[in-house]
C-alpha cells in the first residue's frame, strides 16, 4: 500500500518558510514582494484561481493587485496594462490568467511580460534558461512536483522517470527538471506506442495527460512513485486525477491524491517565484 504524499501539509510548510523569508526581506531592505494578477472575462474557474492567489499573497505577507477586465478588452488595452506593470517598481511578478478570450493573442501577451517579472516562467527567455539549467523561475506546477518529491525523501538519481504528457506548461519542463535531478527521462504522449509498456518501466511516474483515471494499476511498476498532476471532474461532480487511484495505490510506494496532492503546490510555488523576483531586484 502506497504512502500518501500530502500536498496540503507540504504546501503549508513551504508557505510558512516563504512568509518568514518575506518578513526578513521587508525588515532588511524595506522591499515587499508584489504580485499583479490579470483576468479577462468571467470564466468561473479562472475567478476562483485569482481569488486563491490573492488569499495566498495575504497569507505570506505580499502586496497584491488584481485586475478583472471585461470580456471585450482589446489587445491594445491589455498590452498597455502589462507595459504599465512592467514599469511599476512595486510589482515584482505579473501573471495573466489563462485562457484568454479568443480574440486576444495569448502568445503576444505572454511575450510582453518582462522576463524578470514572468513568475509563471512561460516567456521563451525563461523557458530557454530552464533548458540549460540556469534559471530564476520555474513553471509553478513542475516546481511543485519537484518539491513534493524532495520533501518526501525521494532521490531521482539514476531512476527511470516517465512523464505522460508533453505540454509546454507541465510535461516538457517536468522532464527537464527530472533530468537535472539526474533521472533518466522518457516523455510519453498520445502517439506513444504501447504506452503501458513504457509506464511500467518507471520508478517515478508523473502523469499530466488530462484524461480522468487514465493510468491504471496494470500500467504501473511495483513500488513506483506516482505523481498525479491531473484535475478532472467526473459526471457525479467529484474531482479525480489522471491516475485511477483505487487500482494504482496498492501497487505504488508513494502516490499523490487528487485533490490534496499537486494542486496545493502550484500557487505556493507562484509565491516562491514572486519572492525570488523581489530579491532579484536587489542584485
Short mmCIF file of C-alpha atoms in Angstrom, two decimals:
data_model
loop_
_atom_site.label_atom_id
_atom_site.label_comp_id
_atom_site.label_asym_id
_atom_site.label_seq_id
_atom_site.Cartn_x
_atom_site.Cartn_y
_atom_site.Cartn_z
CA UNK A 1 0.00 0.00 0.00
CA UNK A 2 1.40 3.37 -1.06
CA UNK A 3 2.38 6.18 1.27
CA UNK A 4 0.35 9.31 0.54
CA UNK A 5 2.30 12.43 -0.41
CA UNK A 6 0.36 15.11 1.43
CA UNK A 7 0.43 18.20 -0.78
CA UNK A 8 -1.56 20.25 1.72
CA UNK A 9 0.92 19.66 4.53
CA UNK A 10 3.99 20.23 2.34
CA UNK A 11 2.42 23.35 0.83
CA UNK A 12 1.72 24.73 4.31
CA UNK A 13 5.34 24.12 5.34
CA UNK A 14 6.70 25.87 2.23
CA UNK A 15 4.34 28.82 2.69
CA UNK A 16 5.48 29.20 6.29
CA UNK A 17 9.07 29.43 5.04
CA UNK A 18 8.07 31.97 2.37
CA UNK A 19 6.30 34.08 4.99
CA UNK A 20 9.34 34.01 7.25
CA UNK A 21 11.69 34.94 4.38
CA UNK A 22 9.31 37.71 3.29
CA UNK A 23 9.29 39.23 6.77
CA UNK A 24 13.10 39.15 6.80
CA UNK A 25 13.28 40.76 3.35
CA UNK A 26 10.95 43.57 4.42
CA UNK A 27 12.86 44.11 7.68
CA UNK A 28 16.28 44.11 5.99
CA UNK A 29 15.52 46.03 2.79
CA UNK A 30 12.05 47.58 3.00
CA UNK A 31 11.06 45.66 -0.14
CA UNK A 32 7.65 43.94 -0.05
CA UNK A 33 7.17 41.35 -2.81
CA UNK A 34 4.34 42.44 -5.13
CA UNK A 35 2.23 40.33 -7.46
CA UNK A 36 -0.22 41.58 -10.09
CA UNK A 37 -2.81 39.16 -11.46
CA UNK A 38 -4.82 39.96 -14.59
CA UNK A 39 -8.01 38.16 -15.58
CA UNK A 40 -10.02 38.95 -18.72
CA UNK A 41 -13.64 37.83 -18.85
CA UNK A 42 -15.85 35.95 -16.42
CA UNK A 43 -14.65 32.33 -16.53
CA UNK A 44 -15.71 30.93 -13.11
CA UNK A 45 -12.69 28.63 -12.71
CA UNK A 46 -10.29 31.47 -13.51
CA UNK A 47 -12.04 33.72 -10.99
CA UNK A 48 -11.55 31.07 -8.29
CA UNK A 49 -7.85 30.77 -9.16
CA UNK A 50 -7.39 34.55 -9.00
CA UNK A 51 -9.14 34.73 -5.63
CA UNK A 52 -6.94 31.94 -4.27
CA UNK A 53 -3.81 33.72 -5.48
CA UNK A 54 -4.82 36.92 -3.70
CA UNK A 55 -5.51 34.98 -0.50
CA UNK A 56 -2.10 33.31 -0.77
CA UNK A 57 -0.44 36.74 -1.14
CA UNK A 58 -2.16 37.92 2.03
CA UNK A 59 -1.12 34.76 3.86
CA UNK A 60 2.61 35.16 3.13
CA UNK A 61 2.69 38.96 3.50
CA UNK A 62 2.89 40.09 -0.14
CA UNK A 63 1.47 43.21 -1.74
CA UNK A 64 -1.01 42.26 -4.48
CA UNK A 65 -3.09 43.86 -7.20
CA UNK A 66 -5.86 42.16 -9.17
CA UNK A 67 -7.23 43.43 -12.48
CA UNK A 68 -10.57 41.96 -13.55
CA UNK A 69 -11.06 43.19 -17.11
CA UNK A 70 -14.22 42.86 -19.20
CA UNK A 71 -14.51 40.21 -21.92
CA UNK A 72 -14.36 42.85 -24.65
CA UNK A 73 -10.94 44.19 -23.55
CA UNK A 74 -8.80 44.84 -26.64
CA UNK A 75 -5.29 43.60 -27.35
CA UNK A 76 -4.01 47.18 -27.11
CA UNK A 77 -5.64 47.76 -23.72
CA UNK A 78 -4.24 44.56 -22.28
CA UNK A 79 -0.76 45.24 -23.64
CA UNK A 80 -0.86 48.78 -22.18
CA UNK A 81 -1.68 47.34 -18.74
CA UNK A 82 1.18 44.84 -18.96
CA UNK A 83 3.56 47.64 -20.03
CA UNK A 84 2.49 49.74 -17.03
CA UNK A 85 3.01 46.85 -14.63
CA UNK A 86 6.41 46.09 -16.19
CA UNK A 87 7.45 49.62 -15.23
CA UNK A 88 5.90 49.57 -11.72
CA UNK A 89 8.59 49.07 -9.06
CA UNK A 90 6.02 47.83 -6.52
CA UNK A 91 5.21 44.88 -8.78
CA UNK A 92 7.76 42.06 -8.97
CA UNK A 93 5.58 39.42 -10.60
CA UNK A 94 2.93 39.63 -13.34
CA UNK A 95 0.52 36.79 -14.03
CA UNK A 96 -2.04 36.80 -16.84
CA UNK A 97 -4.69 34.18 -16.10
CA UNK A 98 -5.15 31.77 -19.00
CA UNK A 99 -7.06 31.04 -21.12
CA UNK A 100 -7.72 34.47 -22.57
CA UNK A 101 -10.79 35.22 -24.73
CA UNK A 102 -10.28 34.01 -28.29
CA UNK A 103 -9.98 37.47 -29.81
CA UNK A 104 -6.80 38.13 -27.83
CA UNK A 105 -3.33 36.94 -28.89
CA UNK A 106 -2.22 34.92 -25.88
CA UNK A 107 1.31 34.34 -27.18
CA UNK A 108 1.89 38.04 -27.79
CA UNK A 109 0.69 38.93 -24.29
CA UNK A 110 2.99 36.40 -22.63
CA UNK A 111 5.92 37.76 -24.67
CA UNK A 112 5.02 41.25 -23.47
CA UNK A 113 5.66 40.41 -19.81
CA UNK A 114 9.18 41.26 -18.71
CA UNK A 115 11.17 38.03 -18.22
CA UNK A 116 12.22 39.42 -14.82
CA UNK A 117 8.54 39.54 -13.76
CA UNK A 118 7.42 36.38 -15.55
CA UNK A 119 6.62 34.40 -12.39
CA UNK A 120 4.75 31.75 -14.43
CA UNK A 121 8.03 31.10 -16.33
CA UNK A 122 6.21 30.96 -19.67
CA UNK A 123 8.35 33.54 -21.53
CA UNK A 124 10.65 31.89 -24.12
CA UNK A 125 13.65 33.53 -22.41
CA UNK A 126 12.85 31.78 -19.15
CA UNK A 127 11.97 28.52 -20.93
CA UNK A 128 15.41 28.61 -22.54
CA UNK A 129 17.09 29.18 -19.18
CA UNK A 130 15.28 26.15 -17.78
CA UNK A 131 16.63 24.06 -20.67
CA UNK A 132 20.24 24.91 -19.77
CA UNK A 133 19.67 24.67 -16.01
CA UNK A 134 20.39 28.36 -15.30
CA UNK A 135 17.01 29.71 -14.30
CA UNK A 136 15.50 32.29 -11.98
CA UNK A 137 11.96 30.87 -12.06
CA UNK A 138 10.37 27.51 -12.74
CA UNK A 139 6.83 26.84 -14.01
CA UNK A 140 4.77 26.52 -10.86
CA UNK A 141 3.30 23.03 -11.27
CA UNK A 142 6.53 21.21 -12.24
CA UNK A 143 8.36 23.11 -9.48
CA UNK A 144 5.67 21.96 -7.04
CA UNK A 145 6.09 18.35 -8.15
CA UNK A 146 9.84 18.51 -7.56
CA UNK A 147 9.26 19.98 -4.10
CA UNK A 148 6.87 17.12 -3.25
CA UNK A 149 9.46 14.60 -4.42
CA UNK A 150 12.32 16.21 -2.47
CA UNK A 151 10.40 16.70 0.74
CA UNK A 152 9.21 13.10 0.63
CA UNK A 153 12.85 11.98 0.69
CA UNK A 154 12.76 10.56 -2.83
CA UNK A 155 16.04 10.68 -4.78
CA UNK A 156 15.71 10.87 -8.58
CA UNK A 157 19.36 9.98 -9.22
CA UNK A 158 19.64 7.12 -11.67
CA UNK A 159 15.89 6.42 -11.58
CA UNK A 160 13.76 5.68 -14.62
CA UNK A 161 11.44 8.70 -14.79
CA UNK A 162 8.46 8.69 -17.15
CA UNK A 163 6.37 11.80 -17.86
CA UNK A 164 2.99 11.20 -19.51
CA UNK A 165 2.08 14.45 -21.29
CA UNK A 166 4.13 16.91 -23.36
CA UNK A 167 2.52 20.30 -22.72
CA UNK A 168 4.68 23.41 -22.52
CA UNK A 169 3.22 24.17 -19.08
CA UNK A 170 3.82 20.80 -17.37
CA UNK A 171 5.15 17.91 -19.45
CA UNK A 172 8.19 19.43 -21.15
CA UNK A 173 9.55 21.44 -18.17
CA UNK A 174 8.78 18.50 -15.87
CA UNK A 175 11.05 16.31 -17.97
CA UNK A 176 13.84 18.90 -17.83
CA UNK A 177 13.66 19.17 -14.04
CA UNK A 178 13.77 15.40 -13.58
CA UNK A 179 16.74 15.27 -15.95
CA UNK A 180 18.51 17.98 -13.96
CA UNK A 181 17.85 15.90 -10.83
CA UNK A 182 19.84 13.09 -12.50
CA UNK A 183 16.86 11.00 -13.55
CA UNK A 184 16.76 9.06 -16.83
CA UNK A 185 13.72 10.56 -18.50
CA UNK A 186 11.19 9.39 -21.08
CA UNK A 187 8.32 11.61 -22.30
CA UNK A 188 5.13 9.87 -23.47
CA UNK A 189 2.16 11.31 -25.32
CA UNK A 190 -0.95 10.39 -27.29
CA UNK A 191 1.06 8.81 -30.11
CA UNK A 192 3.41 6.74 -27.96
CA UNK A 193 3.28 3.09 -29.00
CA UNK A 194 2.38 0.65 -26.22
CA UNK A 195 2.21 3.32 -23.55
CA UNK A 196 1.70 0.76 -20.78
CA UNK A 197 5.00 -0.92 -21.60
CA UNK A 198 6.79 2.41 -21.12
CA UNK A 199 4.96 3.42 -17.92
CA UNK A 200 5.69 0.02 -16.35
CA UNK A 201 9.42 0.83 -16.57
CA UNK A 202 9.04 3.94 -14.43
CA UNK A 203 10.50 4.21 -10.95
CA UNK A 204 8.97 7.70 -10.89
CA UNK A 205 5.81 8.24 -12.97
CA UNK A 206 4.44 11.77 -13.47
CA UNK A 207 1.06 11.88 -15.20
CA UNK A 208 -0.25 15.09 -16.80
CA UNK A 209 -2.35 13.98 -19.73
CA UNK A 210 -5.76 15.46 -18.85
CA UNK A 211 -7.77 12.22 -19.02
CA UNK A 212 -9.66 11.03 -15.95
CA UNK A 213 -8.40 7.80 -14.35
CA UNK A 214 -6.27 7.08 -17.44
CA UNK A 215 -3.38 5.31 -15.70
CA UNK A 216 -4.47 2.05 -14.10
CA UNK A 217 -2.73 -0.35 -11.75
CA UNK A 218 -1.63 -2.73 -14.50
CA UNK A 219 0.33 0.17 -16.10
CA UNK A 220 2.45 0.82 -13.00
CA UNK A 221 5.62 -0.88 -11.79
CA UNK A 222 5.53 -2.40 -8.31
CA UNK A 223 6.96 0.15 -5.86
CA UNK A 224 6.86 3.12 -8.25
CA UNK A 225 6.43 6.72 -7.11
CA UNK A 226 3.28 8.05 -8.83
CA UNK A 227 2.65 11.80 -9.14
CA UNK A 228 -0.81 12.71 -10.47
CA UNK A 229 -0.95 16.22 -11.94
CA UNK A 230 -4.44 15.76 -13.42
CA UNK A 231 -7.56 17.51 -12.22
CA UNK A 232 -10.77 16.26 -13.82
CA UNK A 233 -14.42 16.32 -12.79
CA UNK A 234 -16.47 13.14 -13.06
CA UNK A 235 -20.11 13.08 -14.13
CA UNK A 236 -21.09 12.88 -10.45
CA UNK A 237 -19.23 16.13 -9.79
CA UNK A 238 -16.33 14.58 -7.85
CA UNK A 239 -12.75 15.52 -8.65
CA UNK A 240 -10.38 12.86 -9.91
CA UNK A 241 -6.90 12.83 -11.34
CA UNK A 242 -5.35 11.23 -14.40
CA UNK A 243 -4.49 8.19 -12.26
CA UNK A 244 -7.05 5.59 -11.20
CA UNK A 245 -6.21 5.89 -7.50
CA UNK A 246 -8.07 2.76 -6.39
CA UNK A 247 -6.11 0.40 -8.66
CA UNK A 248 -2.72 2.20 -8.53
CA UNK A 249 -2.46 2.88 -4.79
CA UNK A 250 -1.93 -0.81 -3.83
CA UNK A 251 0.93 -1.07 -6.38
CA UNK A 252 2.84 2.18 -5.79
CA UNK A 253 5.25 3.03 -2.96
CA UNK A 254 4.25 6.72 -2.93
CA UNK A 255 1.26 8.42 -4.55
CA UNK A 256 -0.30 11.88 -4.63
CA UNK A 257 -4.05 12.11 -4.03
CA UNK A 258 -6.48 14.26 -6.04
CA UNK A 259 -7.43 16.64 -4.60
CA UNK A 260 -4.78 17.43 -2.00
CA UNK A 261 -1.62 16.40 -3.85
CA UNK A 262 -0.01 18.53 -6.56
CA UNK A 263 -2.79 21.14 -6.62
CA UNK A 264 -1.93 22.99 -3.39
CA UNK A 265 1.70 23.32 -4.50
CA UNK A 266 1.05 25.30 -7.69
CA UNK A 267 0.04 28.59 -6.05
CA UNK A 268 2.65 28.06 -3.33
CA UNK A 269 5.41 27.92 -5.96
CA UNK A 270 3.96 31.07 -7.55
CA UNK A 271 4.56 32.75 -4.20
CA UNK A 272 8.13 31.40 -4.17
CA UNK A 273 8.75 32.76 -7.67
CA UNK A 274 7.42 36.19 -6.67
CA UNK A 275 9.69 36.28 -3.61
CA UNK A 276 12.64 35.32 -5.83
CA UNK A 277 11.74 38.09 -8.30
CA UNK A 278 11.65 40.65 -5.48
CA UNK A 279 15.05 39.51 -4.20
CA UNK A 280 16.49 39.67 -7.72
CA UNK A 281 15.73 43.41 -7.92
CA UNK A 282 18.29 43.94 -5.15
CA UNK A 283 21.18 42.34 -7.06
#
